[in-house]
Coordinates of C-alpha atoms and ligand atoms in Angstrom, one line a residue:
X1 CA 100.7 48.6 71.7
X2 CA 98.4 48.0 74.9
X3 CA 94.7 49.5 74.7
X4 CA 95.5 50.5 78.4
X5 CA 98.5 53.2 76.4
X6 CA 97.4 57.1 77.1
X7 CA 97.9 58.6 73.6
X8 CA 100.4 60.8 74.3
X9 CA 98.9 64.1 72.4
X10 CA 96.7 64.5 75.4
X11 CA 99.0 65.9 77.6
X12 CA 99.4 69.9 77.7
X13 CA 102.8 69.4 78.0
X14 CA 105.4 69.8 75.1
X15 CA 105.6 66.7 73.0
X16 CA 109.0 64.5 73.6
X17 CA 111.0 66.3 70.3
X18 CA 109.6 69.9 71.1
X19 CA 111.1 70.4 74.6
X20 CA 114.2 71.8 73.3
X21 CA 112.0 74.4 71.2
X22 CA 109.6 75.3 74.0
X23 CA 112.9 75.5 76.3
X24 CA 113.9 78.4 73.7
X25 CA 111.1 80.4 73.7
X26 CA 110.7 80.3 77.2
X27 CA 114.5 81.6 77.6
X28 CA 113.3 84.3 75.1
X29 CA 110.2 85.4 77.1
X30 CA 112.6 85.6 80.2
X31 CA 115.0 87.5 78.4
X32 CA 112.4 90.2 77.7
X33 CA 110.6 90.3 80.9
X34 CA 114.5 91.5 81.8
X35 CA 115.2 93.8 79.1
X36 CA 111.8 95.2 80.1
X37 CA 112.9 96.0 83.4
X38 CA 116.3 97.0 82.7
X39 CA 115.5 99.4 80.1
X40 CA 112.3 100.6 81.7
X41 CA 113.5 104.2 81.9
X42 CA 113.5 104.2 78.0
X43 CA 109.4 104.2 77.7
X44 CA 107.1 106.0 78.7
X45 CA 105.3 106.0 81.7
X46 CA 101.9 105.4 80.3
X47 CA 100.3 105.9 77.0
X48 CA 96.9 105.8 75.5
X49 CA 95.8 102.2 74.2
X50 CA 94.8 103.3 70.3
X51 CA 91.5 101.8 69.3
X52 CA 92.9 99.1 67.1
X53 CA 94.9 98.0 69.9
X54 CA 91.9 97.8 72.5
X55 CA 89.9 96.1 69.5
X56 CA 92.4 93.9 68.8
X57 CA 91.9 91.2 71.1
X58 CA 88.2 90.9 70.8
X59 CA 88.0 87.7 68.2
X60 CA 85.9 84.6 69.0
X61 CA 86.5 82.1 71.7
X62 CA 89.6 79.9 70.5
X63 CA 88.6 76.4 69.9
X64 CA 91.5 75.3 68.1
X65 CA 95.7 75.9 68.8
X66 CA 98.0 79.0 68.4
X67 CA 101.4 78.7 68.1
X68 CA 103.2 79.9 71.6
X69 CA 105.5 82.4 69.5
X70 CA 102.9 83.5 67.9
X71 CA 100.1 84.1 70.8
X72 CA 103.3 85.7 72.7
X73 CA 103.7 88.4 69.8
X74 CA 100.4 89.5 70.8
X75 CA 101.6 90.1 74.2
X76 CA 104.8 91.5 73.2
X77 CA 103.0 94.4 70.8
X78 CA 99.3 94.5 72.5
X79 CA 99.8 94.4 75.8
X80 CA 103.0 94.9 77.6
X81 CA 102.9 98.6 76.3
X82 CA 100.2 99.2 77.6
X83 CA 99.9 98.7 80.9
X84 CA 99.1 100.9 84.3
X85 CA 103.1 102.1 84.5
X86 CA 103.8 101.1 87.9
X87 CA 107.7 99.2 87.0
X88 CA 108.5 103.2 85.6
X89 CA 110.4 105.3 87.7
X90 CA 107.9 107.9 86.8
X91 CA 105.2 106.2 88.0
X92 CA 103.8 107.8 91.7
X93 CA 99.9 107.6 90.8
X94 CA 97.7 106.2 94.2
X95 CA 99.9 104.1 95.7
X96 CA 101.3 101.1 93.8
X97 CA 104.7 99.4 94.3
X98 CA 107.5 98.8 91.5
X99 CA 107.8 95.5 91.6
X100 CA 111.7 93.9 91.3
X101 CA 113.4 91.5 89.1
X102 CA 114.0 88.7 92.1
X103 CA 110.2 88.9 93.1
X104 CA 109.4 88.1 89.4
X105 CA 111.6 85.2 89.3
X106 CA 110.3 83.8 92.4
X107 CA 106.6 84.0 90.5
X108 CA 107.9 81.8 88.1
X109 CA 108.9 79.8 90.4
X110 CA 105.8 79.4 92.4
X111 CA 104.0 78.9 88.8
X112 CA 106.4 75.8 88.3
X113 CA 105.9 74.2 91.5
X114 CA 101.8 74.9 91.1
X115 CA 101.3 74.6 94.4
X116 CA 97.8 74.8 96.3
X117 CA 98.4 76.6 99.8
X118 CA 95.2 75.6 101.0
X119 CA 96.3 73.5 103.1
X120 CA 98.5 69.6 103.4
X121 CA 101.5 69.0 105.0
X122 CA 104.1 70.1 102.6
X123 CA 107.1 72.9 102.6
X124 CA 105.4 75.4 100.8
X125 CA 103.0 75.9 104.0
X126 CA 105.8 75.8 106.2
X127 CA 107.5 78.9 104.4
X128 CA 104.0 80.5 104.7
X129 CA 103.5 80.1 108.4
X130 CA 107.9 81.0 108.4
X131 CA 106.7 84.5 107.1
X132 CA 103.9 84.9 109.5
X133 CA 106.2 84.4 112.2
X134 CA 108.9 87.0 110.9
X135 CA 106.0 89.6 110.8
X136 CA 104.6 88.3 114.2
X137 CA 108.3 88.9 115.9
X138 CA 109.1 92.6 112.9
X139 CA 105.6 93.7 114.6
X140 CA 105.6 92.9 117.9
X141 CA 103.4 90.3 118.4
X142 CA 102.9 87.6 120.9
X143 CA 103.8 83.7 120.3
X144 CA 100.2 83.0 120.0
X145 CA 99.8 85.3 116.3
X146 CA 98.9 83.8 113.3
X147 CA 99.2 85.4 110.1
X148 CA 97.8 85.0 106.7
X149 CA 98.2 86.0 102.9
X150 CA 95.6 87.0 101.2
X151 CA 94.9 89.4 97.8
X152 CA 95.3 92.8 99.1
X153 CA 94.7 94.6 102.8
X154 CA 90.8 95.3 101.0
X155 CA 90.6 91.5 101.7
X156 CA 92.5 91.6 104.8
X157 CA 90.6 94.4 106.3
X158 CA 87.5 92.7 105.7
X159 CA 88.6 89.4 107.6
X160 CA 90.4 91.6 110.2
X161 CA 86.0 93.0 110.6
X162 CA 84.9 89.2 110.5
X163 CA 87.2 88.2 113.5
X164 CA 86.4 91.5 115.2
X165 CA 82.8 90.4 114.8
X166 CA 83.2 86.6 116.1
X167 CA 84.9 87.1 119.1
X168 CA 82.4 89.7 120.1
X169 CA 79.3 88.2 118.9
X170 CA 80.3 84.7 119.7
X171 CA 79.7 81.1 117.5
X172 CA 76.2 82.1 116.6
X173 CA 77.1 84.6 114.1
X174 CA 78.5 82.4 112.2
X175 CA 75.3 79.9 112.8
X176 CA 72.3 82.5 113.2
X177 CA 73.5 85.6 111.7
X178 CA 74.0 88.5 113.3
X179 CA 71.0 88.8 115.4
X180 CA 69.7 91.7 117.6
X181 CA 72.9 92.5 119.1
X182 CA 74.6 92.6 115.4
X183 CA 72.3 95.3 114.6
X184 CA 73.4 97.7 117.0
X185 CA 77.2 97.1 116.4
X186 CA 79.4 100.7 115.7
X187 CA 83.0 100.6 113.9
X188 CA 85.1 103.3 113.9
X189 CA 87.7 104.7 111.6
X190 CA 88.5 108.4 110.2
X191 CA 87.8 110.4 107.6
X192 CA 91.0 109.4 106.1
X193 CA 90.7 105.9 106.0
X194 CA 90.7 103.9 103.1
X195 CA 87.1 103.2 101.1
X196 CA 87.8 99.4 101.3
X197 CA 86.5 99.6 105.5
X198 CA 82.8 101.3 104.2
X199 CA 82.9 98.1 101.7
X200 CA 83.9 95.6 104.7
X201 CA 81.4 96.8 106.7
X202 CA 79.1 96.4 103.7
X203 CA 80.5 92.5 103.0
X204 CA 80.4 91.8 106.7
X205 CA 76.6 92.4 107.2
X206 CA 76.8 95.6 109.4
X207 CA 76.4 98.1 106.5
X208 CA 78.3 101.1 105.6
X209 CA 76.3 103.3 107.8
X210 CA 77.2 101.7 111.0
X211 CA 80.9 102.6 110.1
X212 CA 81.2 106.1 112.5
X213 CA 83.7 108.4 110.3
X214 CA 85.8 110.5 113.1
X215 CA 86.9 114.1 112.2
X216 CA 90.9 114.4 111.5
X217 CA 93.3 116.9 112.9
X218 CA 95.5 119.1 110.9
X219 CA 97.9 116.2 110.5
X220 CA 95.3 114.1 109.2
X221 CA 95.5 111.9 112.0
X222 CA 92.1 111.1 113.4
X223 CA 90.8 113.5 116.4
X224 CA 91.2 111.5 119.2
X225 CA 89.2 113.7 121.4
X226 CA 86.5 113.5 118.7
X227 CA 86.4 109.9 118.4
X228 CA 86.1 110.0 122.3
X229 CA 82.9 112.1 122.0
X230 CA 81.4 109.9 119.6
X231 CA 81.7 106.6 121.0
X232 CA 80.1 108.6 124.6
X233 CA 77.2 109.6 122.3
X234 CA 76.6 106.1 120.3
X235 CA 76.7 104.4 123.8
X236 CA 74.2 106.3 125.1
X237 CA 72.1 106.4 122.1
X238 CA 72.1 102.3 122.9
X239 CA 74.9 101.4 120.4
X240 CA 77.4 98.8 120.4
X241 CA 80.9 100.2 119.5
X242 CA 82.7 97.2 119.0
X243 CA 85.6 98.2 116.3
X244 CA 88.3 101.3 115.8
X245 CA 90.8 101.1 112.8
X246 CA 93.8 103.0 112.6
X247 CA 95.1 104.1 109.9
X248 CA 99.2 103.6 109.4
X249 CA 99.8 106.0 106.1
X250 CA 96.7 106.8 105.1
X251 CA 95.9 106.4 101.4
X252 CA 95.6 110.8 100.6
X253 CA 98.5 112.2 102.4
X254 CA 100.0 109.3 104.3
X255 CA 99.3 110.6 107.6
X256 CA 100.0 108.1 110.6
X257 CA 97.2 107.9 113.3
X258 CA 98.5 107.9 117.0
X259 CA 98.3 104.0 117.1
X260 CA 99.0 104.0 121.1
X261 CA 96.5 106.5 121.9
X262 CA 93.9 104.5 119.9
X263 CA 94.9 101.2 121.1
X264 CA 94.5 102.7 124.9
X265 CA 91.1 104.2 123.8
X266 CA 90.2 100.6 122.5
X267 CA 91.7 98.8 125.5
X268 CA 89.2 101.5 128.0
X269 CA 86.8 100.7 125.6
X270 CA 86.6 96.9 125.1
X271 CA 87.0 98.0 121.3
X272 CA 88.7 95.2 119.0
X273 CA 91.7 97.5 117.7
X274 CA 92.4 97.1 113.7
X275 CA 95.4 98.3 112.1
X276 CA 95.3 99.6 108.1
X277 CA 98.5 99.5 107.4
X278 CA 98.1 99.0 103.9
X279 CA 101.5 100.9 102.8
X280 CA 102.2 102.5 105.6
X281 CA 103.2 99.0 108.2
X282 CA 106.2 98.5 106.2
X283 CA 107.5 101.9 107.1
X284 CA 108.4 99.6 110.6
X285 CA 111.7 98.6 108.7
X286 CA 113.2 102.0 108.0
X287 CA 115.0 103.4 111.6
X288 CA 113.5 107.1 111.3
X289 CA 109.7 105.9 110.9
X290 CA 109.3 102.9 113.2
X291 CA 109.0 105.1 115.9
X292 CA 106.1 106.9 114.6
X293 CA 104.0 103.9 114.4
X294 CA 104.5 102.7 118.0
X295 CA 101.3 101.4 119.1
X296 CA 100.8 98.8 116.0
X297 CA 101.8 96.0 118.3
X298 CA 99.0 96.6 120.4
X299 CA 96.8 95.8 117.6
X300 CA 94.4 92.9 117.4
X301 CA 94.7 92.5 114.0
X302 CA 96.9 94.3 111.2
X303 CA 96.2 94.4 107.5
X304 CA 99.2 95.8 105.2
X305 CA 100.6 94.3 101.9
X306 CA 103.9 92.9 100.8
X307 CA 103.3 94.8 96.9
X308 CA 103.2 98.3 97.9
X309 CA 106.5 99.6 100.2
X310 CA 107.7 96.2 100.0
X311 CA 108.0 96.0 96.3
X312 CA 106.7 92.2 96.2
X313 CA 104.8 91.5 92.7
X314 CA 101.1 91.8 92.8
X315 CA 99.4 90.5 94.4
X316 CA 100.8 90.4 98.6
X317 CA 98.8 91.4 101.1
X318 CA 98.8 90.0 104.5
X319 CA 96.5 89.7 107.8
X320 CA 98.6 89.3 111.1
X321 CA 96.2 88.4 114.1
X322 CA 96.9 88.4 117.8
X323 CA 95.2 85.6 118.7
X324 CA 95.5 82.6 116.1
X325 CA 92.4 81.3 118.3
X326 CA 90.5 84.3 117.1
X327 CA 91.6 83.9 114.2
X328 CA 90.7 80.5 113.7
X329 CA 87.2 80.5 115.3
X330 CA 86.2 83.8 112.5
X331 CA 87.2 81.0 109.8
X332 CA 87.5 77.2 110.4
X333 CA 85.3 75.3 109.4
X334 CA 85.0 72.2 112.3
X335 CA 83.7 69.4 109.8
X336 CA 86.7 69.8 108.0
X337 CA 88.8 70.6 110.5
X338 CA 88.1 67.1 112.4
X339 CA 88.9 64.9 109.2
X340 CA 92.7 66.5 109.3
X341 CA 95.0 63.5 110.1
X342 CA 98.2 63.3 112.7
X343 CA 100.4 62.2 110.2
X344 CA 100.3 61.9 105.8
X345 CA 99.8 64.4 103.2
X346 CA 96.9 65.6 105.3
X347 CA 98.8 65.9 108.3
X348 CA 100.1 69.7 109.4
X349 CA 96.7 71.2 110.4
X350 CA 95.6 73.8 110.8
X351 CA 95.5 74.6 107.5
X352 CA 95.6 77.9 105.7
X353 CA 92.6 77.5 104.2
X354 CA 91.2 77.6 108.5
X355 CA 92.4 81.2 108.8
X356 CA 90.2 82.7 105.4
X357 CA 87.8 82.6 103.3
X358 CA 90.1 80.9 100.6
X359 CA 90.6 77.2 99.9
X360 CA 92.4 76.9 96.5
X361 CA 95.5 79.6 97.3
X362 CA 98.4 80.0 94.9
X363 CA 102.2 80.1 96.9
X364 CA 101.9 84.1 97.5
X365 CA 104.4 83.5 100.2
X366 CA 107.7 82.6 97.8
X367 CA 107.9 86.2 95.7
X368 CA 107.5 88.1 99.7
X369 CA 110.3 85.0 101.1
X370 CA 112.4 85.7 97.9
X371 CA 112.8 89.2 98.4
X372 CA 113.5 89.4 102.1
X373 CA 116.0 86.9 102.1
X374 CA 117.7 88.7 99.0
X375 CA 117.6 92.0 99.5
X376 CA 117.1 91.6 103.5
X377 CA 114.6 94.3 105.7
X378 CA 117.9 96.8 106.2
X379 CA 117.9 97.3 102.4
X380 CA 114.3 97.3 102.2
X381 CA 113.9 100.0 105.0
X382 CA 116.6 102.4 103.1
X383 CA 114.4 102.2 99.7
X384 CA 111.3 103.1 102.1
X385 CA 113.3 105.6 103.8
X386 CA 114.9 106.7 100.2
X387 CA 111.0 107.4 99.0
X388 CA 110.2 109.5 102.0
X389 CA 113.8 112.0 101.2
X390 CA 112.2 111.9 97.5
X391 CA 109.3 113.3 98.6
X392 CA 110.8 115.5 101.4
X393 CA 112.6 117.2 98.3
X394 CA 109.3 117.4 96.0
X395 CA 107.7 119.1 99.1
X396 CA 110.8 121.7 99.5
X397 CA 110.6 122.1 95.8
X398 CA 106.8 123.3 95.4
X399 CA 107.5 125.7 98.7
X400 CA 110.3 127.3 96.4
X401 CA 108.0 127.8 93.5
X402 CA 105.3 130.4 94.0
X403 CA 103.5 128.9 91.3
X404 CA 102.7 125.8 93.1
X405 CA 101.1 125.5 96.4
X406 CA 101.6 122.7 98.7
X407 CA 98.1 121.4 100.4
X408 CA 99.2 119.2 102.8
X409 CA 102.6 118.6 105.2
X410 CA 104.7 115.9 103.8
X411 CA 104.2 113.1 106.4
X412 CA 105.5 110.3 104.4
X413 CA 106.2 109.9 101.5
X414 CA 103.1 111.6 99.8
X415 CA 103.2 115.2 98.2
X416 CA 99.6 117.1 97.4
X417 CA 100.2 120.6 96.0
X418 CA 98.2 122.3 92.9
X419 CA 99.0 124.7 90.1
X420 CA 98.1 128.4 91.1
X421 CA 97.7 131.3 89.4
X422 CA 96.6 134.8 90.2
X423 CA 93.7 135.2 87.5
X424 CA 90.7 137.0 89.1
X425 CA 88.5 135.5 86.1
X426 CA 89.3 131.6 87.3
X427 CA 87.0 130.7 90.3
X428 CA 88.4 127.9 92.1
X429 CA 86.3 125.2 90.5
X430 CA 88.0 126.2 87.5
X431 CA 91.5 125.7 89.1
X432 CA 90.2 122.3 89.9
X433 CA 89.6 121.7 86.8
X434 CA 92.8 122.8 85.5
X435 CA 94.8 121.1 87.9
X436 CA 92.7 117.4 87.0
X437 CA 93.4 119.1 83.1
X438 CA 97.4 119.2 83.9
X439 CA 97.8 116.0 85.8
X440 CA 95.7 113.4 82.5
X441 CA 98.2 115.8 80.6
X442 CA 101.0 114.5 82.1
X443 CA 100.3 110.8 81.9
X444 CA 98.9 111.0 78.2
X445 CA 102.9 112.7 78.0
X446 CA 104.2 109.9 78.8
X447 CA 106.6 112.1 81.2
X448 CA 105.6 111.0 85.2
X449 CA 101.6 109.7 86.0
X450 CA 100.8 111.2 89.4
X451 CA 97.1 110.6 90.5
X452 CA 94.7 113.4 92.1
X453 CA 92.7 113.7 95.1
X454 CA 90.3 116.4 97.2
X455 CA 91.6 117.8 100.1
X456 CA 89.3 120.5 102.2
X457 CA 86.9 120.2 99.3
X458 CA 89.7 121.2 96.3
X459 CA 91.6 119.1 94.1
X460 CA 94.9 118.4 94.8
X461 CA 97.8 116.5 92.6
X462 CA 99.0 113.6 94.4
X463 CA 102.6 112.4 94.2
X464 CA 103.0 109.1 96.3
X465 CA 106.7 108.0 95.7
X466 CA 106.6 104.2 96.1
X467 CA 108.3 102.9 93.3
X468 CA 112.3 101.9 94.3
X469 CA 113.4 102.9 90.7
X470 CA 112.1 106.7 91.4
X471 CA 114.9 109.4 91.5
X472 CA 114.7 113.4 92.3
X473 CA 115.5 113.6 88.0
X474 CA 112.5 111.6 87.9
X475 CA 110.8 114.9 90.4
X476 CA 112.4 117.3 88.3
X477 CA 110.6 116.3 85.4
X478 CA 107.7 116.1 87.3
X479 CA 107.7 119.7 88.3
X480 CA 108.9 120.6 84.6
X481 CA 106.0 119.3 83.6
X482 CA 103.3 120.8 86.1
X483 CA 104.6 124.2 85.1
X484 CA 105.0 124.2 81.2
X485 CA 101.8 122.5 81.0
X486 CA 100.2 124.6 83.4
X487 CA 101.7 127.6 82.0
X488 CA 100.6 126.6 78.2
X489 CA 97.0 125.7 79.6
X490 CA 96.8 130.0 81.2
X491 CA 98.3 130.5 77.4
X492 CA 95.5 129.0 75.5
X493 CA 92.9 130.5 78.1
X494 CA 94.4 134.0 77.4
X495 CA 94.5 133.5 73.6
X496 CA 91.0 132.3 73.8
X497 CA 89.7 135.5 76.0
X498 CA 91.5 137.2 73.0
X499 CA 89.8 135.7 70.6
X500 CA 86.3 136.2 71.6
X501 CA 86.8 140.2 72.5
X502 CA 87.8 140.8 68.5
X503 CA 85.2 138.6 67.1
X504 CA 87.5 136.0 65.7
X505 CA 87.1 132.0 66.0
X506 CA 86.5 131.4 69.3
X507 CA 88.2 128.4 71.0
X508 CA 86.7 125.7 73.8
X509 CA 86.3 128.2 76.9
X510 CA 86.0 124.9 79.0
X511 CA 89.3 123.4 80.0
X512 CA 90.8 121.0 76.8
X513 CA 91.2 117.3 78.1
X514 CA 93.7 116.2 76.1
X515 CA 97.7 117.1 76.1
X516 CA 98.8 120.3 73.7
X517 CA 100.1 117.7 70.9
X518 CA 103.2 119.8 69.9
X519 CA 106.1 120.6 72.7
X520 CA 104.2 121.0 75.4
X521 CA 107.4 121.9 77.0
X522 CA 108.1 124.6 74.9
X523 CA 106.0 126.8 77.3
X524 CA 107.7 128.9 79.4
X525 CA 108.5 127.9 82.6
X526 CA 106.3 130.5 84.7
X527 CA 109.4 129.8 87.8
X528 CA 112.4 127.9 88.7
Ligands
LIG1 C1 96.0 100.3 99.1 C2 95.3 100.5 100.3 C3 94.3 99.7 100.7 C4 93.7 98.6 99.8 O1 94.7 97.6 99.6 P1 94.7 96.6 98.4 O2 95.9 95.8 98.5 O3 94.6 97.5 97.2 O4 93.4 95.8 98.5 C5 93.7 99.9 101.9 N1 94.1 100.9 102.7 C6 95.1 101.7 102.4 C7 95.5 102.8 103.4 C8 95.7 101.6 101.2 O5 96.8 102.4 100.9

């Protein structure tokens, strides 16, 4: 044998008699990653991890091998149980998509192929920028857009700030810093938008105080009269407004902002005019909604993500730009950009890696190409539209019950209403508190995992239906399960008021965090 020979143990890859094994196992894992979808209905939504199962993993650093079957068990028992919920039909916490069996596929697909999008003249690019240019033409953008994915629209809206900042402030924020002028620069966005535009602001330089929250409207849209005011009164105060964002389904209620009236204030203005469409953008491919977010193709920059609405595994997101020149001068770098040759594997510039902050990129664009070309943007729209019905019903459904209370109109497809009761002794922290109580009941049940947020200082429970695997059963047991639990919590209260007026055992007065063990559903239903 030649002292030139690799040894052939030092590859990662099977060795030449265990390919058939390897091929087995890895038809196995497929097979359950299947079944798990397929039989998702059949677990619960969520469950508490148990100690030993958190604890589990924690073992030293592993120097030497594990058989794959065996590391794979692990995963099997420890931690595909125990995940966030979001493939369950019962799943309408915050807003987090469903994920589908052809986008999981595609993921192994990209895995195999290991590509690095950052940049090189290969096919994997090409379906990248092929994407772009379907959301440049679904959004109504000119020729000249460019379009990028990235993590999430927290990433996106962040660039979206950084070109915003470039074209106003010129090259020499990107050489100097922002300089006097940076200092006085205003963004605006409303009280509705998303936390991720205070933490852009932050990342960008400008700080979170120079983000100028506008007042919403009973719609939850932002007051455009309001935002008016303000930017008079920065100006005059000697600030630079320089940035509005809109929000398309905003993250509590899924309220739409009148995009065409902001992107005319920003055009009066000389404003740079973002789109959050985090969710909300995709709503463009269901007929009924498209209409309601005329004025997105005004924008200068969009941020929304293919793994909410869309239903594209995490993680999707995506940053459409108007101006690829824009784009480009927030994020090339030119000493890189000049060693780019005409023709070669380092041919096809600009590169991806010119339009963000990313160099190394994995092939994000094959799970979103996957799943429009299979299921096709008519399909996609009707599960959109299908979640909006869903919620449509929920909404009708807490107006029938006088139990319930409904806290904001049902815009989208997001439903806030609370538990109510008339008890004169329950101030209305406590019904806060009783309504968080209910809803960590319900996802330690296993039953349906909504989320919660405040709306006019109270708590609400939040429904967002995104998942394309939810149906109303999946509502009906929601609402089952507001009201049982709700009703066995006013129980244990009453019992406990009881208790302490005859001098026996007094239970918790404060509201019990944790889910009445035993048939909580045995309660009786205090409507319906
Ligand atoms: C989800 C969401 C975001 C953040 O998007 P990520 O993909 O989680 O980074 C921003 N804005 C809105 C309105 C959202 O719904």
């Amino acid at each position: 044998m030649s002292a030139t020979t690799d040894a052939p143990d030092e590859s990662l890859d099977p060795a030449p008699g265990e390919w058939a094994a390897f091929r087995a196992q890895g038809h196995r894992m497929l097979d359950d990653m299947l079944d798990y979808v397929e039989h998702i209905r059949e677990r619960p939504v969520w469950q508490t991890i148990p100690h030993e199962v958190r604890a589990s993993i924690n073992e030293p650093f592993p120097v030497s091998a594990n058989p794959l079957a065996e590391v794979y068990d692990v995963f099997l028992n420890k931690i595909l149980p125990y995940t966030v919920g979001n493939v369950h039909p019962g799943f309408m916490g915050w807003v987090h998509g469903g994920g589908t069996p052809v986008g999981m596929l595609a993921d192994l697909l990209a895995s195999g192929l290991n590509a690095n999008l950052g940049g090189r003249d290969q096919m994997p690019v090409e379906l990248e920028r092929q994407v772009a240019c379907w959301m440049r033409d679904l959004f109504g953008f000119p020729e000249g857009a460019s379009g990028l994915f990235v993590t999430g629209t927290s990433m996106a809206n962040l660039m979206g700030l950084l070109i915003a900042r470039r074209a106003l402030l010129g090259s020499a924020v990107r050489t100097d810093g922002l300089g006097i002028e940076g200092t006085k620069l205003v963004a605006y966005a409303s009280t509705a938008a998303h936390g991720c535009l205070a933490r852009a602001m932050d990342f960008a330089g400008l700080g979170t105080a120079a983000l100028h929250l506008i007042a919403v409207n009973d719609q939850y849209q932002i007051d455009t009269a309001a935002l008016e005011a303000t930017l008079a009164a920065d100006r005059a105060a000697g600030l630079h407004p320089f940035l509005i964002t809109g929000s398309a389904g905003t993250v509590d209620v899924g309220a739409i902002d009148d995009l065409s009236a902001l992107a005319e204030i920003a055009r009066r203005e000389s404003l740079w005019f973002h789109v959050d469409g985090a969710y909300g953008a995709l709503g463009i491919l269901a007929p009924e909604i498209a209409p309601r977010l005329r004025g997105i193709e005004c924008a200068d920059s969009l941020a929304f993500d293919f793994h909410k609405w869309g239903q594209v595994p995490y993680d999707a997101g995506f940053l459409l730009v108007r101006d690829s020149t824009q784009h480009l001068d927030a994020f090339a770098a030119p000493a890189a950009y000049l060693r780019r040759e005409a023709r070669g594997l380092a041919g096809g510039s600009p590169w991806p890696c010119d339009l963000g902050p990313d160099l190394s990129r994995r092939f994000r664009a094959l799970a979103t190409w996957f799943t429009l070309k299979v299921y096709g943007g008519t399909k996609l729209g009707c599960v959109i539209s299908e979640t909006c019905r869903l919620a449509r019903y929920l909404g009708a459904a807490v107006d029938a019950c006088s139990t319930l209370e409904r806290l904001a109109p049902v815009s989208l497809n997001v439903v806030c209403f609370r538990f109510r009761c008339d008890d004169p002794d329950r101030d209305a922290d406590q019904m806060d508190q009783m309504n968080a109580a209910i809803v960590a009941d319900l996802q330690e049940s296993g039953i349906a995992a909504p989320s919660t947020t405040i709306l006019h200082n109270r708590l609400a429970i939040r429904v967002a239906i995104v998942n394309h695997r939810t149906r109303s059963q999946d509502l009906d047991a929601l609402i089952a399960g507001v009201l049982s639990l709700g009703a066995a919590r006013l129980a244990s209260r009453l019992d406990s008021r009881l208790d302490s007026s005859s001098g026996v055992k007094k239970h918790a007065t404060g509201i019990n965090t944790t889910a009445p063990r035993d048939g909580p559903f045995d309660a009786p239903l205090l409507c319906g």
